[in-house]
Coordinates of C-alpha atoms in Angstrom, one line a residue:
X1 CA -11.6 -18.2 43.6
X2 CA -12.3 -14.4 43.4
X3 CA -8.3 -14.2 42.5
X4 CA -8.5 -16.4 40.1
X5 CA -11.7 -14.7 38.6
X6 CA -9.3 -11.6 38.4
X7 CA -5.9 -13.1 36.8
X8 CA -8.7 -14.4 34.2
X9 CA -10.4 -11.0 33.5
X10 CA -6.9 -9.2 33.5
X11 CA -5.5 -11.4 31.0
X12 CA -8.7 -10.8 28.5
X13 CA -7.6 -7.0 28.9
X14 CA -4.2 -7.5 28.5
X15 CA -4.6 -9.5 24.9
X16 CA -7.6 -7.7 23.1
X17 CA -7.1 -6.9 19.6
X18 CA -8.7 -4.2 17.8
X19 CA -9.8 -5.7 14.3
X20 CA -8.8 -4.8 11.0
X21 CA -11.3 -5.7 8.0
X22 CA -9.3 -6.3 4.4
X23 CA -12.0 -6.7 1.2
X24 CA -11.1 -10.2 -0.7
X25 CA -13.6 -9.4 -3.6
X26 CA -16.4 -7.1 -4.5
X27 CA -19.6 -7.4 -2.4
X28 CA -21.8 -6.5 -0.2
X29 CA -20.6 -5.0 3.1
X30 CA -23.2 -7.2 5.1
X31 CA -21.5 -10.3 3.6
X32 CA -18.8 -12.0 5.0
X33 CA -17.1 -13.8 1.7
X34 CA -16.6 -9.8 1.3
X35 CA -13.9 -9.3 3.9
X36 CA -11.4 -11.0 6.1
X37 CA -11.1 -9.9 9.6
X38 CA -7.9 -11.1 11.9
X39 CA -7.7 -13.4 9.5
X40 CA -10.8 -15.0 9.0
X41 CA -14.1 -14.1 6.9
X42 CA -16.0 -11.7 8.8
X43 CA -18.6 -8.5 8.7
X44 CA -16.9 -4.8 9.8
X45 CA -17.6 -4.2 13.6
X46 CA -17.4 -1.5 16.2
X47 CA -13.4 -0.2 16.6
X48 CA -12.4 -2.0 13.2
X49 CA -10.2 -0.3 10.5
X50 CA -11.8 -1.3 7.4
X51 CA -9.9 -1.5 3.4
X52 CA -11.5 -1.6 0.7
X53 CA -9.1 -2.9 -1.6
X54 CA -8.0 -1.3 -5.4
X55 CA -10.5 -3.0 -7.7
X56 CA -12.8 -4.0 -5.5
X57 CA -16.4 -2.3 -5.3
X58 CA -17.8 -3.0 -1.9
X59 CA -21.6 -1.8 -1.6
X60 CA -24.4 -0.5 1.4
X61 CA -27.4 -2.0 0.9
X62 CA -28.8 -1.5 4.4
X63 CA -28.2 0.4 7.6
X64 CA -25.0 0.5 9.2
X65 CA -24.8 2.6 12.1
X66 CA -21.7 2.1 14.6
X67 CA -22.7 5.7 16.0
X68 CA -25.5 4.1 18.4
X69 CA -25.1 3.9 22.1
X70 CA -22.1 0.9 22.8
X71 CA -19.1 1.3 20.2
X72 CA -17.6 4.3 21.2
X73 CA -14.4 3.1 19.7
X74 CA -13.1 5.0 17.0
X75 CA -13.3 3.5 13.4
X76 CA -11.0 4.2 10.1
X77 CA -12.6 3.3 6.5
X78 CA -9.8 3.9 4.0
X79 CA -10.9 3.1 0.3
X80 CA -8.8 2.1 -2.9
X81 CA -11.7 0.7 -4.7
X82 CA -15.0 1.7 -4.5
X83 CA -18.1 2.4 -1.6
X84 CA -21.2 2.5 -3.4
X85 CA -24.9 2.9 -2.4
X86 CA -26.8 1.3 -5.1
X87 CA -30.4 1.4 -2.9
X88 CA -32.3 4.5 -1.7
X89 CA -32.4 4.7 2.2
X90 CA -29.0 3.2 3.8
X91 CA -26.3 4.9 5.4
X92 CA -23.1 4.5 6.7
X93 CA -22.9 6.5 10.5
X94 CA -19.4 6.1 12.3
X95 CA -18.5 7.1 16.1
X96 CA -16.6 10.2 16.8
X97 CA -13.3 10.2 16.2
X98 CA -13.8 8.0 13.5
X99 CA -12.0 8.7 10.1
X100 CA -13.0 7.9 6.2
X101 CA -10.6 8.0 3.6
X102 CA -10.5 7.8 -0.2
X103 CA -7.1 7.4 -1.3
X104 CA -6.0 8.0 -5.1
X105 CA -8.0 5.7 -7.0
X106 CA -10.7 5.4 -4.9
X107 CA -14.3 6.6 -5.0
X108 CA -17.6 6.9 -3.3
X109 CA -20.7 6.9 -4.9
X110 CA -24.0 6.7 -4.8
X111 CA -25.6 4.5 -8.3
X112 CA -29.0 3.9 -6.5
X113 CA -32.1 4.9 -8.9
X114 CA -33.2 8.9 -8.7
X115 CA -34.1 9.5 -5.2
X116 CA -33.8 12.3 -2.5
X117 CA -30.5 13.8 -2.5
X118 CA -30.4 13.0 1.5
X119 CA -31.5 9.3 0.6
X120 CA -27.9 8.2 1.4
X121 CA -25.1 9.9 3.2
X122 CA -21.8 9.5 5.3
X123 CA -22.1 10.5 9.0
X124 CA -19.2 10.6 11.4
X125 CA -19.9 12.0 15.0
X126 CA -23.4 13.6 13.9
X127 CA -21.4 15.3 11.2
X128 CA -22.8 14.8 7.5
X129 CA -19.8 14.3 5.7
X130 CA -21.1 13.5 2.0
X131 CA -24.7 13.1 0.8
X132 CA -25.8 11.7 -2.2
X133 CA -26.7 14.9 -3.8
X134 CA -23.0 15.7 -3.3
X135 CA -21.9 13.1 -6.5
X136 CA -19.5 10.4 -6.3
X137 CA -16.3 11.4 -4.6
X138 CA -12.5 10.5 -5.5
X139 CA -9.4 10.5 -3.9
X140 CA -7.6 11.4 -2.4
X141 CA -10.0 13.3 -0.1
X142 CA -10.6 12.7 3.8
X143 CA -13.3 12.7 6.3
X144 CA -13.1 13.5 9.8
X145 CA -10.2 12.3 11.9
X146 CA -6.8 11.3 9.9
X147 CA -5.5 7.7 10.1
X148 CA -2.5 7.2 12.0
X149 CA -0.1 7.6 9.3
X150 CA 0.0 8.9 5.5
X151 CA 1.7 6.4 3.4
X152 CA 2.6 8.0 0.1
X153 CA 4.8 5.4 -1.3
X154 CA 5.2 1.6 -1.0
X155 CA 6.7 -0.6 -3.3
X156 CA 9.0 -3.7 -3.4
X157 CA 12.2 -4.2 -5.8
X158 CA 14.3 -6.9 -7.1
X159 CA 17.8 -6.7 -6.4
X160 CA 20.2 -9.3 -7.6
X161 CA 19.3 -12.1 -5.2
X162 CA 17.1 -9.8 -2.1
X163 CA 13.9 -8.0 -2.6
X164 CA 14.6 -4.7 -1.6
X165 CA 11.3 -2.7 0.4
X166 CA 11.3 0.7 0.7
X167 CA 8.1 3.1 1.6
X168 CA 7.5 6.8 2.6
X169 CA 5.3 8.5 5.1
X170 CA 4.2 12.1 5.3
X171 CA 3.2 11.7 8.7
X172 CA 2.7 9.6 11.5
X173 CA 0.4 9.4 14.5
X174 CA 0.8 7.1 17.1
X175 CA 2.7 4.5 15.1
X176 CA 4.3 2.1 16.9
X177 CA 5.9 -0.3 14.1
X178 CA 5.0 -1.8 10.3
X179 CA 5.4 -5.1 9.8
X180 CA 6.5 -6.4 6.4
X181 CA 4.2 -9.7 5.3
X182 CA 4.6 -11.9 2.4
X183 CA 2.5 -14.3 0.3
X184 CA 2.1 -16.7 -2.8
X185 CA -1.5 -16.3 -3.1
X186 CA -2.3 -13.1 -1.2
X187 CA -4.5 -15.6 1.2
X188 CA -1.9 -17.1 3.9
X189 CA 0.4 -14.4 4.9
X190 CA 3.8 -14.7 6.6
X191 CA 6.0 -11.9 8.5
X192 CA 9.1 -11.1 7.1
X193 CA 9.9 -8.3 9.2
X194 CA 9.5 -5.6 11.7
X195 CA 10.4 -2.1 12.3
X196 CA 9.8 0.3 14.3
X197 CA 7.8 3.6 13.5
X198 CA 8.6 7.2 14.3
X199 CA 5.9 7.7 16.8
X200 CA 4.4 10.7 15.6
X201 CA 6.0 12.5 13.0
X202 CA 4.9 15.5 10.6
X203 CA 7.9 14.9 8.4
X204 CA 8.3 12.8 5.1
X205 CA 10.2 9.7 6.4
X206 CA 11.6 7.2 4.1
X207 CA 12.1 3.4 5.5
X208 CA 14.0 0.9 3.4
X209 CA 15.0 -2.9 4.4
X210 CA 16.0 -6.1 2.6
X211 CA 14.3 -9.4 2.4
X212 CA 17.5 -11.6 1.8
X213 CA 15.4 -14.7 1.8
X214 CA 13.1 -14.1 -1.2
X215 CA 10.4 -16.6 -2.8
X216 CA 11.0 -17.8 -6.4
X217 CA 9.1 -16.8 -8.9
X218 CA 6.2 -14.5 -8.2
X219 CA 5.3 -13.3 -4.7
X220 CA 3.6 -10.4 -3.0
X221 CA 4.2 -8.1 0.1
X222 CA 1.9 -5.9 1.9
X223 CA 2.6 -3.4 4.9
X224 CA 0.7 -4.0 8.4
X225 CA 1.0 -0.5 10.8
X226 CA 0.4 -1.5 13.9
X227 CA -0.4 1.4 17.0
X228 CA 0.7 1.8 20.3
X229 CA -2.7 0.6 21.6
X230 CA -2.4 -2.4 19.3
X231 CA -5.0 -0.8 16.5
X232 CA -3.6 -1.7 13.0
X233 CA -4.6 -1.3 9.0
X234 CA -3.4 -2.6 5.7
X235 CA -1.8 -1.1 3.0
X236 CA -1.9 -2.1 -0.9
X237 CA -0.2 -5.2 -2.2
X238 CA 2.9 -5.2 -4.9
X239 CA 3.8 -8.3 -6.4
X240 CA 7.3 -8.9 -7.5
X241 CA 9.0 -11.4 -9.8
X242 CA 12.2 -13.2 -8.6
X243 CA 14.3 -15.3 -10.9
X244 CA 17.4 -17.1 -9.8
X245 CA 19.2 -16.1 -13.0
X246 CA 19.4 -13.3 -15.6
X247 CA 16.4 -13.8 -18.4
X248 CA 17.3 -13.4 -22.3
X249 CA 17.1 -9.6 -23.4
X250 CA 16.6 -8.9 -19.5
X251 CA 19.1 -6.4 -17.9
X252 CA 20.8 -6.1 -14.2
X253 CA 21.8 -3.2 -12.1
X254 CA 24.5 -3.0 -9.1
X255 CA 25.3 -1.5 -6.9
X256 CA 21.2 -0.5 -6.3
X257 CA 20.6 1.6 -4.5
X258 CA 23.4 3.6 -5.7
X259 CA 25.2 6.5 -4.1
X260 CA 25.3 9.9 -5.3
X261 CA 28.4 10.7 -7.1
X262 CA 29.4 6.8 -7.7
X263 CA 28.8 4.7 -10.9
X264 CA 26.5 2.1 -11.7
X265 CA 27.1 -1.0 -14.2
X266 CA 24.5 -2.6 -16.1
X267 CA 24.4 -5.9 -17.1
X268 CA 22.5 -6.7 -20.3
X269 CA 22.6 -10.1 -23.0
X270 CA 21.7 -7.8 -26.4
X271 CA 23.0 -9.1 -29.2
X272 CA 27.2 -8.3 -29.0
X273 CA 26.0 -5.9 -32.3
X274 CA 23.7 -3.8 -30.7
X275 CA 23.3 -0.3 -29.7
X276 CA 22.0 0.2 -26.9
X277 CA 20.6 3.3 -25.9
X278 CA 20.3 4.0 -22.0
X279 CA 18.1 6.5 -20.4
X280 CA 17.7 7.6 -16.6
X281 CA 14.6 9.3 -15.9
X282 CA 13.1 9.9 -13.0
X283 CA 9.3 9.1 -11.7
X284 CA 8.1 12.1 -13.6
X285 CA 9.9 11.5 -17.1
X286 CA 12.9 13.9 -16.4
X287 CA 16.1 12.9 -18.4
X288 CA 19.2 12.9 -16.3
X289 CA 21.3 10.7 -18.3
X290 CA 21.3 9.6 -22.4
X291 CA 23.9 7.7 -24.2
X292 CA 24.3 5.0 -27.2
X293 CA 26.5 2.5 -26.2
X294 CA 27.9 -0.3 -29.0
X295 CA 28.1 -3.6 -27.9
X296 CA 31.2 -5.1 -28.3
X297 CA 30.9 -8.4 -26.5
X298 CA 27.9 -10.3 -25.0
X299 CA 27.3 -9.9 -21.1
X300 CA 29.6 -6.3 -21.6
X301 CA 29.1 -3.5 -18.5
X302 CA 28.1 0.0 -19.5
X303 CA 28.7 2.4 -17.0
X304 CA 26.4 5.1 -15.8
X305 CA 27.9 8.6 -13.5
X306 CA 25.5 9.2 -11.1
X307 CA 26.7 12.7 -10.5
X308 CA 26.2 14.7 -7.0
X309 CA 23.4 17.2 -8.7
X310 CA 21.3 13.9 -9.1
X311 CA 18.8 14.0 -6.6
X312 CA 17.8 11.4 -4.0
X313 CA 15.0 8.9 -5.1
X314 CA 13.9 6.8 -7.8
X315 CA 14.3 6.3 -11.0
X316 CA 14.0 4.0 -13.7
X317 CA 17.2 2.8 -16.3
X318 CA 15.8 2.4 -20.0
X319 CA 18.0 0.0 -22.6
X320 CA 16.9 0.2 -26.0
X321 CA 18.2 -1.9 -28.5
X322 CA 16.3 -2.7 -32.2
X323 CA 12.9 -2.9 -31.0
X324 CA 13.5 -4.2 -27.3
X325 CA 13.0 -2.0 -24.6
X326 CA 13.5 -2.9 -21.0
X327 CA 13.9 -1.0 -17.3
X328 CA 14.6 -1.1 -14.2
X329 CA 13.6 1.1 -11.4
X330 CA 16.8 2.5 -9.6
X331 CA 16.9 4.0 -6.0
X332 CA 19.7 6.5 -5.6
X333 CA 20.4 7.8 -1.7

């Protein structure tokens, strides 16, 4: 019996998660139709990593202190929407170690009635981090410890019939591997795949992979990082649009990604008497390539150089023709 009693208590060990807390709406943090939690509708505890998602407002409307004697397990708030305090009195205390992020686009606020300046605050290990005298905060800013990595770029392209994935970390901590998911209705999630992490990293790492078997029509994919003892967050969602065939007025790219020094063709169905003007910029409006192009016949390739003194990265192709203007976002490596 007392053996058995111990294969029983080492297997609950063995197979504890660490919970991660995802915001499905605006709310109150007290109320579970707020969040889901592994999965299911649930309230933040001790040791969770909680995301508050872009365009959500999540609010504190009484006291929620994780800092008291019992959950000395460390706990990560990362906001893309908003944390407010619209009451006097409440505030949010975390355990040491603990770590609160506002990423770009994100804020904390206090929008409860005039009151002491101290009447709400953020507290991590004793620490006041942010009082409500201090005025609502933006990103990207961060409290206390960092979060196990610093994802600076996620985002999830079409090409020809894959979806193509590629994100970028500044840095890593204990990272074990992401895991790609994917969903219809950003409710019932499936894994697409999984990669491994760098461990710990202070360098700006780019990842890219392929989903060969996309969904058709519109879809979304979301990054899970997962630690190496087993904690794990979220990460913003992208939607894509995948369409067995080539729209009117639409245009195609291949090879993409493209190599530096090659040549790219793009497919486009203008009118077979339009000029088409194309335009590679990069993310920050930078013109590398521009060139009118007559059509001569419908479904014609223009090609593009994409000389050595390009950089690495991405960038989007413009087609003008008439009044129609249409891009696509080209990775070049």
């Amino acid at each position: 019996m007392k053996l058995n009693h111990l294969i029983i208590v080492l297997f609950f060990i063995q197979t504890q998660v660490i919970a991660a807390c995802v915001s499905v709406g605006s709310g109150d943090w007290d109320d579970p139709n707020t969040w889901v939690c592994n999965g299911v509708p649930g309230v933040p505890g001790c040791g969770d990593t909680i995301t508050i998602t872009a365009g959500h407002t999540v609010t504190i409307r009484n006291q929620q202190n994780y800092s008291e004697p019992g959950c000395g397990t460390p706990m990560f708030v990362v906001v893309n929407g908003t944390l407010d305090f619209p009451v006097n009195g409440p505030k949010l205390q975390l355990p040491c170690n603990s770590g609160f992020i506002i990423n770009s686009g994100g804020s904390l606020s206090a929008s409860a009635p005039a009151g002491g300046g101290s009447a709400n605050f953020l507290e991590i290990c004793g620490t006041v981090y942010w009082r409500k005298a201090d005025g609502t905060q933006t990103g990207p800013i961060s409290y206390g410890a960092p979060l196990p990595i610093n994802l600076v770029y996620f985002d999830a392209l079409v090409i020809e019939k894959t979806v193509l994935l590629t994100w970028v970390t500044a840095s890593e901590i204990n990272n074990d591997y992401f895991t790609i998911e994917r969903s219809v209705d950003t409710k019932i999630w499936e894994t697409v795949l999984i990669i491994n992490g760098a461990g710990n990293s202070s360098q700006i790492i780019e990842y890219t992979e392929t989903d060969f078997n996309p969904i058709s029509g519109v879809s979304y994919y979301r990054i899970k990082q997962t630690d190496f003892d087993g904690r794990f967050e979220y990460f913003n969602i992208v939607p894509v649009k995948y369409n067995t065939s080539i729209e009117e007025d639409e245009i195609n790219i291949f090879p993409n990604p493209a190599n530096q020094g090659g040549n790219i063709s793009i497919n486009h169905n203008f009118n077979s008497t339009d000029k088409v003007l194309v335009v590679l910029r990069d993310l920050q409006g930078k013109e590398f390539y521009s060139k009118v192009h007559i059509k001569i016949n419908k479904d014609e390739l223009v090609g593009v150089p994409i000389d050595y003194e390009i950089p690495k990265g991405i960038y989007f192709i413009v087609a003008t023709s008439e009044n129609k203007i249409h891009s696509k976002k080209l990775i070049i490596k």
